[in-house]
Coordinates of C-alpha atoms in Angstrom, one line a residue:
X1 CA 31.7 -5.9 -123.4
X2 CA 31.0 -5.5 -119.8
X3 CA 33.0 -7.7 -117.5
X4 CA 31.5 -9.0 -114.2
X5 CA 33.4 -8.3 -110.9
X6 CA 33.9 -11.7 -109.2
X7 CA 34.1 -10.0 -105.8
X8 CA 30.7 -8.4 -106.3
X9 CA 29.3 -11.7 -107.4
X10 CA 30.4 -13.5 -104.3
X11 CA 29.1 -10.7 -102.0
X12 CA 25.5 -11.0 -103.0
X13 CA 24.7 -14.1 -100.8
X14 CA 26.3 -12.4 -97.8
X15 CA 24.0 -9.4 -98.4
X16 CA 21.0 -11.8 -98.5
X17 CA 22.1 -13.4 -95.3
X18 CA 22.5 -10.1 -93.5
X19 CA 19.1 -8.9 -94.7
X20 CA 17.5 -12.1 -93.3
X21 CA 19.1 -11.6 -89.9
X22 CA 17.9 -8.0 -89.8
X23 CA 14.4 -9.1 -90.7
X24 CA 14.4 -11.8 -88.0
X25 CA 15.6 -9.4 -85.3
X26 CA 12.9 -6.9 -86.2
X27 CA 10.3 -9.6 -86.2
X28 CA 11.5 -10.7 -82.8
X29 CA 11.4 -7.2 -81.4
X30 CA 7.9 -6.7 -82.9
X31 CA 6.7 -10.0 -81.3
X32 CA 8.0 -9.0 -77.8
X33 CA 6.1 -5.7 -77.9
X34 CA 2.8 -7.5 -78.5
X35 CA 3.2 -10.0 -75.6
X36 CA 0.5 -9.9 -72.8
X37 CA 1.4 -8.4 -69.4
X38 CA 1.9 -10.8 -66.4
X39 CA -1.2 -10.9 -64.1
X40 CA -0.8 -9.3 -60.6
X41 CA -0.6 -11.8 -57.7
X42 CA -3.8 -12.5 -55.7
X43 CA -3.4 -13.0 -51.9
X44 CA -5.8 -15.2 -50.0
X45 CA -7.0 -13.5 -46.8
X46 CA -9.6 -13.9 -44.0
X47 CA -11.7 -11.0 -42.7
X48 CA -14.0 -10.2 -39.9
X49 CA -16.2 -7.2 -39.4
X50 CA -15.3 -4.5 -36.8
X51 CA -18.0 -4.8 -34.1
X52 CA -19.2 -3.4 -30.8
X53 CA -18.2 -5.5 -27.8
X54 CA -17.1 -5.1 -24.2
X55 CA -13.3 -4.9 -23.7
X56 CA -11.2 -4.7 -20.6
X57 CA -7.5 -4.0 -19.9
X58 CA -6.2 -6.4 -17.3
X59 CA -2.9 -6.4 -15.3
X60 CA -1.7 -9.9 -14.4
X61 CA 1.1 -11.0 -12.1
X62 CA 2.1 -13.6 -9.6
X63 CA 1.2 -12.8 -6.0
X64 CA 1.7 -14.3 -2.5
X65 CA -1.3 -14.7 -0.2
X66 CA -1.0 -13.1 3.2
X67 CA -3.4 -12.5 6.1
X68 CA -4.6 -8.9 6.6
X69 CA -3.7 -9.2 10.4
X70 CA -0.9 -11.3 11.8
X71 CA 0.9 -11.3 15.1
X72 CA 4.2 -13.1 15.9
X73 CA 4.3 -13.2 19.7
X74 CA 7.7 -12.9 21.4
X75 CA 8.2 -12.6 25.2
X76 CA 10.0 -9.6 26.6
X77 CA 11.6 -11.7 29.3
X78 CA 13.5 -15.0 29.3
X79 CA 11.8 -17.7 31.4
X80 CA 10.6 -21.3 31.4
X81 CA 7.3 -21.9 29.8
X82 CA 5.0 -22.9 32.7
X83 CA 1.9 -23.7 30.5
X84 CA 0.4 -23.5 27.1
X85 CA -3.3 -22.9 26.8
X86 CA -3.6 -23.3 23.0
X87 CA -2.5 -25.7 20.2
X88 CA -1.7 -25.0 16.6
X89 CA -5.1 -24.4 14.9
X90 CA -6.8 -23.1 18.0
X91 CA -9.1 -20.1 17.4
X92 CA -8.4 -17.3 19.9
X93 CA -9.9 -13.9 20.8
X94 CA -8.1 -10.6 21.4
X95 CA -6.7 -10.5 24.9
X96 CA -7.0 -14.2 25.5
X97 CA -4.2 -15.8 27.6
X98 CA -2.2 -18.2 25.4
X99 CA 0.8 -19.1 27.5
X100 CA 2.2 -18.5 30.9
X101 CA 5.9 -18.3 31.9
X102 CA 7.4 -19.0 35.3
X103 CA 6.9 -15.8 37.4
X104 CA 7.2 -16.5 41.1
X105 CA 10.0 -14.0 41.6
X106 CA 8.2 -11.4 39.6
X107 CA 5.0 -11.9 41.6
X108 CA 7.0 -11.4 44.9
X109 CA 8.6 -8.2 43.6
X110 CA 5.2 -6.9 42.6
X111 CA 3.7 -7.7 46.0
X112 CA 6.5 -5.9 47.8
X113 CA 6.3 -2.8 45.6
X114 CA 2.5 -2.8 46.1
X115 CA 3.0 -2.6 49.9
X116 CA 5.5 0.2 49.5
X117 CA 3.1 2.1 47.3
X118 CA 0.3 1.7 49.8
X119 CA 2.6 2.9 52.6
X120 CA 3.5 6.0 50.5
X121 CA -0.2 6.7 50.0
X122 CA -0.8 6.6 53.7
X123 CA 2.1 9.0 54.3
X124 CA 0.8 11.4 51.7
X125 CA -2.6 11.3 53.3
X126 CA -1.2 11.9 56.8
X127 CA 1.0 14.8 55.5
X128 CA -1.7 16.6 53.6
X129 CA -4.5 15.7 56.0
X130 CA -3.0 15.9 59.5
X131 CA 0.7 16.9 60.0
X132 CA 0.8 19.9 57.8
X133 CA -2.5 21.4 59.1
X134 CA -1.3 20.9 62.7
X135 CA 2.0 22.6 61.9
X136 CA 0.3 25.5 60.4
X137 CA -2.2 25.8 63.3
X138 CA 0.7 25.7 65.8
X139 CA 2.6 28.4 63.9
X140 CA -0.5 30.6 63.8
X141 CA -1.0 30.1 67.6
X142 CA 2.6 30.9 68.3
X143 CA 2.4 34.0 66.2
X144 CA -0.8 35.2 67.9
X145 CA 0.7 34.6 71.4
X146 CA 3.9 36.4 70.5
X147 CA 1.8 39.3 69.1
X148 CA -0.3 39.4 72.3
X149 CA 2.7 39.4 74.6
X150 CA 4.4 42.1 72.6
X151 CA 1.3 44.3 72.7
X152 CA 1.0 43.8 76.5
X153 CA 4.6 44.6 77.1
X154 CA 4.3 47.7 75.0
X155 CA 1.5 48.9 77.3
X156 CA 3.6 48.3 80.4
X157 CA 6.5 50.2 78.9
X158 CA 4.3 53.1 77.9
X159 CA 2.8 53.2 81.4
X160 CA 6.2 53.1 83.2
X161 CA 7.5 55.8 80.9
X162 CA 4.7 58.1 81.9
X163 CA 5.3 57.4 85.6
X164 CA 9.0 57.9 85.2
X165 CA 8.4 61.3 83.6
X166 CA 6.2 62.2 86.5
X167 CA 8.9 61.1 88.9
X168 CA 6.8 58.3 90.4
X169 CA 9.2 55.4 89.7
X170 CA 12.9 55.1 89.5
X171 CA 14.9 54.7 86.3
X172 CA 15.6 51.1 86.7
X173 CA 11.9 50.2 86.5
X174 CA 11.7 52.0 83.1
X175 CA 14.8 50.2 81.9
X176 CA 13.6 46.8 82.9
X177 CA 10.3 47.5 81.1
X178 CA 12.2 48.5 78.0
X179 CA 14.3 45.3 78.0
X180 CA 11.1 43.2 78.4
X181 CA 9.6 45.1 75.4
X182 CA 12.6 44.4 73.2
X183 CA 12.4 40.7 74.0
X184 CA 8.7 40.6 73.3
X185 CA 9.2 42.4 70.0
X186 CA 11.9 39.9 68.9
X187 CA 9.8 36.9 69.8
X188 CA 6.8 38.3 67.9
X189 CA 8.9 39.0 64.8
X190 CA 10.3 35.5 64.9
X191 CA 6.9 33.9 65.3
X192 CA 5.4 35.9 62.5
X193 CA 8.2 35.0 60.2
X194 CA 7.9 31.3 61.0
X195 CA 4.2 31.4 60.3
X196 CA 4.7 33.2 57.0
X197 CA 7.5 30.8 55.9
X198 CA 5.4 27.8 56.8
X199 CA 2.4 29.2 54.8
X200 CA 4.6 30.3 51.9
X201 CA 7.3 27.6 51.6
X202 CA 6.7 24.9 54.2
X203 CA 3.3 23.9 52.9
X204 CA 4.6 23.7 49.2
X205 CA 7.7 21.8 50.1
X206 CA 5.9 19.4 52.4
X207 CA 3.4 18.6 49.6
X208 CA 6.2 18.1 47.1
X209 CA 8.0 15.8 49.4
X210 CA 4.9 13.7 50.1
X211 CA 3.9 13.7 46.4
X212 CA 7.4 12.7 45.3
X213 CA 7.5 9.8 47.7
X214 CA 4.1 8.6 46.5
X215 CA 5.0 8.9 42.8
X216 CA 8.3 6.9 43.3
X217 CA 6.4 4.2 45.1
X218 CA 3.7 4.1 42.5
X219 CA 6.3 3.9 39.6
X220 CA 8.1 1.1 41.3
X221 CA 4.8 -0.8 41.8
X222 CA 3.8 -0.3 38.2
X223 CA 7.1 -1.5 36.9
X224 CA 6.9 -4.6 39.0
X225 CA 3.4 -5.3 37.8
X226 CA 4.5 -4.8 34.2
X227 CA 7.3 -7.3 34.6
X228 CA 4.8 -9.7 36.0
X229 CA 2.5 -9.2 33.1
X230 CA 5.3 -10.0 30.6
X231 CA 5.1 -13.6 31.9
X232 CA 1.5 -13.8 30.5
X233 CA 1.4 -14.2 26.7
X234 CA -1.9 -12.8 25.3
X235 CA -3.3 -12.6 21.8
X236 CA -3.4 -9.0 20.4
X237 CA -5.9 -10.0 17.7
X238 CA -8.7 -12.4 16.9
X239 CA -7.5 -15.3 14.8
X240 CA -6.0 -18.8 14.6
X241 CA -2.8 -20.1 16.0
X242 CA -0.7 -21.1 13.0
X243 CA 2.7 -21.8 14.7
X244 CA 3.9 -22.9 18.1
X245 CA 7.5 -23.9 17.9
X246 CA 8.1 -24.6 21.6
X247 CA 6.7 -27.0 24.2
X248 CA 5.8 -26.7 27.9
X249 CA 8.9 -26.7 30.1
X250 CA 11.3 -25.3 27.5
X251 CA 13.0 -22.0 27.9
X252 CA 11.4 -19.1 26.2
X253 CA 14.1 -16.6 25.2
X254 CA 13.3 -12.9 25.1
X255 CA 12.5 -11.5 21.6
X256 CA 12.2 -15.0 20.1
X257 CA 8.9 -16.2 18.7
X258 CA 6.8 -18.7 20.7
X259 CA 3.4 -18.3 18.9
X260 CA 2.0 -16.9 15.7
X261 CA -1.6 -15.8 15.3
X262 CA -3.2 -15.0 12.0
X263 CA -6.6 -13.5 11.2
X264 CA -7.5 -15.7 8.1
X265 CA -11.0 -14.3 7.8
X266 CA -9.5 -11.6 5.5
X267 CA -6.8 -12.6 3.1
X268 CA -4.9 -10.4 0.7
X269 CA -2.6 -11.1 -2.3
X270 CA 0.5 -8.9 -2.3
X271 CA 1.9 -8.3 -5.7
X272 CA 4.7 -6.2 -7.1
X273 CA 3.8 -4.5 -10.4
X274 CA 5.9 -2.4 -12.8
X275 CA 5.2 1.3 -12.4
X276 CA 4.0 1.6 -16.0
X277 CA 1.1 -0.8 -15.2
X278 CA 0.6 0.2 -11.6
X279 CA -0.3 3.8 -12.6
X280 CA -3.4 2.4 -14.2
X281 CA -4.7 0.8 -11.0
X282 CA -6.7 2.4 -8.2
X283 CA -8.4 1.3 -5.0
X284 CA -11.7 -0.6 -5.7
X285 CA -10.7 -2.0 -9.1
X286 CA -12.2 -5.5 -9.6
X287 CA -9.8 -8.4 -9.6
X288 CA -9.6 -12.2 -9.7
X289 CA -7.3 -14.6 -7.9
X290 CA -6.6 -17.8 -9.8
X291 CA -5.4 -20.7 -7.6
X292 CA -3.6 -23.6 -9.2
X293 CA -5.8 -26.7 -9.3
X294 CA -9.0 -24.7 -8.8
X295 CA -11.2 -24.0 -11.8
X296 CA -13.3 -21.1 -10.5
X297 CA -11.3 -17.9 -9.7
X298 CA -11.9 -16.0 -6.5
X299 CA -13.3 -12.6 -6.8
X300 CA -11.3 -9.7 -5.3
X301 CA -10.7 -6.0 -5.4
X302 CA -7.7 -3.6 -5.1
X303 CA -7.3 -2.7 -1.5
X304 CA -4.1 -0.7 -1.5
X305 CA -1.8 0.8 -4.1
X306 CA 1.5 1.7 -2.4
X307 CA 2.2 5.5 -2.6
X308 CA 5.9 4.9 -2.9
X309 CA 8.1 3.0 -5.4
X310 CA 10.2 0.1 -4.1
X311 CA 13.8 1.3 -4.9
X312 CA 15.3 -2.2 -4.9
X313 CA 12.9 -3.6 -7.5
X314 CA 11.5 -0.4 -9.1
X315 CA 8.0 -1.8 -8.7
X316 CA 4.9 -0.8 -6.7
X317 CA 3.3 -3.1 -4.2
X318 CA -0.4 -3.6 -4.7
X319 CA -2.7 -5.5 -2.2
X320 CA -5.7 -7.5 -3.6
X321 CA -8.3 -8.4 -1.1
X322 CA -10.1 -11.7 -1.6
X323 CA -13.8 -10.9 -1.1
X324 CA -15.0 -14.4 -0.2
X325 CA -11.9 -16.6 0.3
X326 CA -12.7 -20.3 0.5
X327 CA -11.0 -23.0 2.6
X328 CA -8.7 -23.7 -0.4
X329 CA -7.0 -20.3 -0.1
X330 CA -4.4 -20.2 2.6
X331 CA -1.7 -17.8 3.6
X332 CA 1.7 -18.3 1.9
X333 CA 0.2 -19.7 -1.4
X334 CA 1.1 -18.4 -4.8
X335 CA -1.7 -17.2 -7.0
X336 CA -2.2 -15.6 -10.4
X337 CA -3.8 -12.1 -9.9
X338 CA -5.6 -10.3 -12.7
X339 CA -6.8 -6.8 -12.1
X340 CA -9.3 -5.0 -14.4
X341 CA -7.6 -1.6 -14.8
X342 CA -10.0 -0.2 -17.4
X343 CA -13.0 -1.4 -19.3
X344 CA -15.4 -0.1 -22.0
X345 CA -18.9 -1.7 -22.4
X346 CA -19.6 -0.9 -26.1
X347 CA -16.2 -0.5 -27.8
X348 CA -15.5 -0.9 -31.5
X349 CA -13.1 -3.8 -31.4
X350 CA -11.1 -6.0 -33.8
X351 CA -8.8 -8.9 -33.1
X352 CA -5.5 -7.7 -31.7
X353 CA -3.6 -9.7 -34.3
X354 CA -5.1 -7.6 -37.0
X355 CA -3.4 -4.4 -35.9
X356 CA 0.0 -3.7 -37.3
X357 CA 2.5 -0.8 -37.1
X358 CA 4.1 1.3 -39.8
X359 CA 7.8 1.9 -39.9
X360 CA 7.0 5.3 -38.3
X361 CA 5.3 3.6 -35.4
X362 CA 1.7 4.3 -36.4
X363 CA -1.0 1.7 -35.9
X364 CA -3.0 0.5 -38.9
X365 CA -5.3 -2.2 -40.1
X366 CA -6.0 -3.6 -43.6
X367 CA -9.5 -3.4 -44.9
X368 CA -11.0 -5.6 -47.6
X369 CA -12.5 -3.2 -50.1
X370 CA -15.3 -3.8 -52.5
X371 CA -12.7 -3.6 -55.3
X372 CA -11.1 -6.8 -54.0
X373 CA -8.1 -5.0 -52.8
X374 CA -6.5 -4.4 -49.4
X375 CA -6.6 -0.9 -48.2
X376 CA -4.4 0.5 -45.4
X377 CA -6.3 2.4 -42.7
X378 CA -4.4 4.2 -39.9
X379 CA -6.2 3.8 -36.6
X380 CA -6.0 5.1 -33.0
X381 CA -5.9 2.3 -30.4
X382 CA -7.6 2.5 -27.1
X383 CA -7.6 -0.5 -24.8
X384 CA -5.6 -3.5 -26.0
X385 CA -5.4 -7.0 -24.5
X386 CA -4.3 -10.4 -25.7
X387 CA -7.4 -11.0 -27.8
X388 CA -8.9 -7.7 -28.8
X389 CA -8.0 -4.1 -29.6
X390 CA -10.3 -1.1 -29.2
X391 CA -10.4 1.2 -32.3
X392 CA -10.9 4.7 -31.1
X393 CA -10.9 6.2 -34.6
X394 CA -9.9 5.3 -38.2
X395 CA -12.6 2.8 -39.2
X396 CA -16.3 2.3 -38.8
X397 CA -18.5 -0.4 -37.4
X398 CA -18.9 -3.4 -39.9
X399 CA -15.8 -2.5 -41.9
X400 CA -14.2 -5.8 -43.1
X401 CA -10.8 -6.1 -41.4
X402 CA -8.3 -8.5 -42.7
X403 CA -7.4 -10.8 -39.8
X404 CA -5.2 -13.5 -41.6
X405 CA -2.8 -13.0 -44.5
X406 CA -2.4 -9.3 -44.0
X407 CA 1.1 -9.2 -42.4
X408 CA 3.4 -7.1 -44.6
X409 CA 0.7 -6.9 -47.3
X410 CA 1.2 -3.7 -49.4
X411 CA -1.7 -1.2 -49.8
X412 CA -3.7 -2.0 -52.9
X413 CA -2.8 -5.6 -53.2
X414 CA -5.3 -7.8 -55.0
X415 CA -6.9 -10.2 -52.5
X416 CA -9.2 -13.2 -52.4
X417 CA -11.3 -13.6 -49.3
X418 CA -11.5 -17.1 -47.8
X419 CA -13.7 -18.3 -45.0
X420 CA -12.2 -18.9 -41.6
X421 CA -12.7 -22.1 -39.6
X422 CA -16.2 -22.4 -38.2
X423 CA -17.1 -23.9 -34.8
X424 CA -16.1 -27.6 -34.8
X425 CA -13.1 -27.1 -37.0
X426 CA -15.0 -27.1 -40.3
X427 CA -15.0 -24.3 -42.9
X428 CA -18.1 -22.6 -43.9
X429 CA -19.2 -22.7 -47.6
X430 CA -17.9 -19.8 -49.7
X431 CA -20.2 -18.0 -52.1
X432 CA -19.2 -15.9 -55.1
X433 CA -20.0 -12.3 -55.9
X434 CA -21.0 -11.0 -52.4
X435 CA -19.2 -7.9 -51.1
X436 CA -17.4 -8.1 -47.8
X437 CA -18.9 -6.6 -44.8
X438 CA -22.3 -7.1 -43.1
X439 CA -23.7 -6.8 -39.6
X440 CA -21.8 -8.2 -36.6
X441 CA -24.3 -11.1 -36.2
X442 CA -23.9 -12.2 -39.8
X443 CA -21.7 -15.0 -41.2
X444 CA -18.2 -14.1 -42.2
X445 CA -18.1 -12.2 -45.6
X446 CA -18.1 -14.5 -48.7
X447 CA -15.1 -14.4 -51.0
X448 CA -15.1 -12.0 -53.9
X449 CA -14.0 -13.2 -57.3
X450 CA -10.8 -11.3 -58.3
X451 CA -10.9 -9.2 -61.4
X452 CA -9.2 -10.7 -64.5
X453 CA -5.9 -9.3 -65.6
X454 CA -6.0 -7.2 -68.6
X455 CA -4.6 -8.8 -71.8

C-alpha cells in the first residue's frame, strides 16, 4: 500500500500558482514587444523662398549739425564799441564792416607815423639822388686837382734838378722844389684815398643808413595803421550773423567774442563712429539725415572721414554734407544719420531672422525639404542689415527657407508648413500636397501633409 505524502499534497497548489505567475509575466513581456512606436513630433513652421533683391549696409548714429564755415569774431584790442552796423540775422559779405571801436588815439598815432615815414622817404631820395652824388663828384674833383698839382710840382723839381746839376741855380732852390714836391705827393695820395673810400665804403654805408631810416619809419607807420585797423571788425566770410552778445557803448575786451558769423548755405552733420564701422565708409557714400518731426529725410553724402582716431573716445569723426538743406535744418540740431556703406543690386537675400549660428560660430539656415523635414544648410553671409541678410553661398534661389519656428530646430525634424499672415493681417488659405518652393513672385508655399508614423 502506497502512502501519500501530505507535504507533497499541499505543495501542488503552490506550484500551480507559481506557474500562473510565470505565464502572466511572459504574456506581459510578449505584449510589450508588440506595442506600436510613438510617432515623431511635427513642428509647425513658416517658410519664404530665397529671392533676388537689392540690399544695403547702412551705418547709423546720432550727429550734430554744424555750418561748414563759421567765424567767431574777437577784437585784438580793448575799446568801447562805437557803432554796430549789423543785427542778429543780418546777411553779410566777406570783408564787410560789421562794427567799429573807438579809435581816435590810434588814428592820431597812425597819422604821426605816416608823416615820419614820408619824411624818411624824402631823406632817402635826397641821399641817393643828390647828397651822395655830390660828395662823390667833389671827391673825384679833389683827387684830380691833387694829381694835377703833384704832376706839375714833379716837373718843377725835375727842371730845377737839371739846372742844379748844370750849376745854374743854388742848392736852396732845389731843396725848396723837393719840399713842394713832397707836399704835392702827400695831398695827392690823400685825395685819391678819400675818393676810393667814398666809392668803396661811403656810398654803401650812406645807402644803408638812408635805407635803414626809411625801413624803420615804414615799419612804425604800418604798425600804427594795423592798430587802427583792429578797431574795425570785418567779416572774414559770407554768411549770417547768428550771435551779437554786446551792445553799442559797451566795452569790447580783447580776445572776447562780440560777433558770430555762419555760412548756413552748406551744413554738415558731424558724427563719431566706431572704427569697426568707419572703415567701411569712404568719401562720396550716399547718406540721409533724419530730423525729428520731419517725415522726409534730407539727402546727403560723406564729405570727410577723419584720417586719425580720436584717442579719447576711440571713434572716428565723419562729416556728412546735406546736399539740399531746407529751412528746417539749423546749426546745433541733433539728427539721425544713416550712411550707405555698401550695396548690392541683385543679391540673394533671406530674412535676417532666418539666419542662425552653430556652436562653432558658423552661419546656417534651415530649408524645408520635399520630404517634409527641416534640413540644415551652412551659408556664407555677405551684407546683413536689420531686415535682410545676403547669402553669398550655401543655398540657391527659390529654396524654401524656414523663417518662423526654426530656432534650435534639429536637422531632420518633421515639419508642417503653415502660411504666414498676409497683407491686412489675414492668413492665406493653405492647400495640401504641394511641395515648398516656387518663384519669388508666387504665393508662400502651401503646407505639406506630414508622413504618417509607422505602426
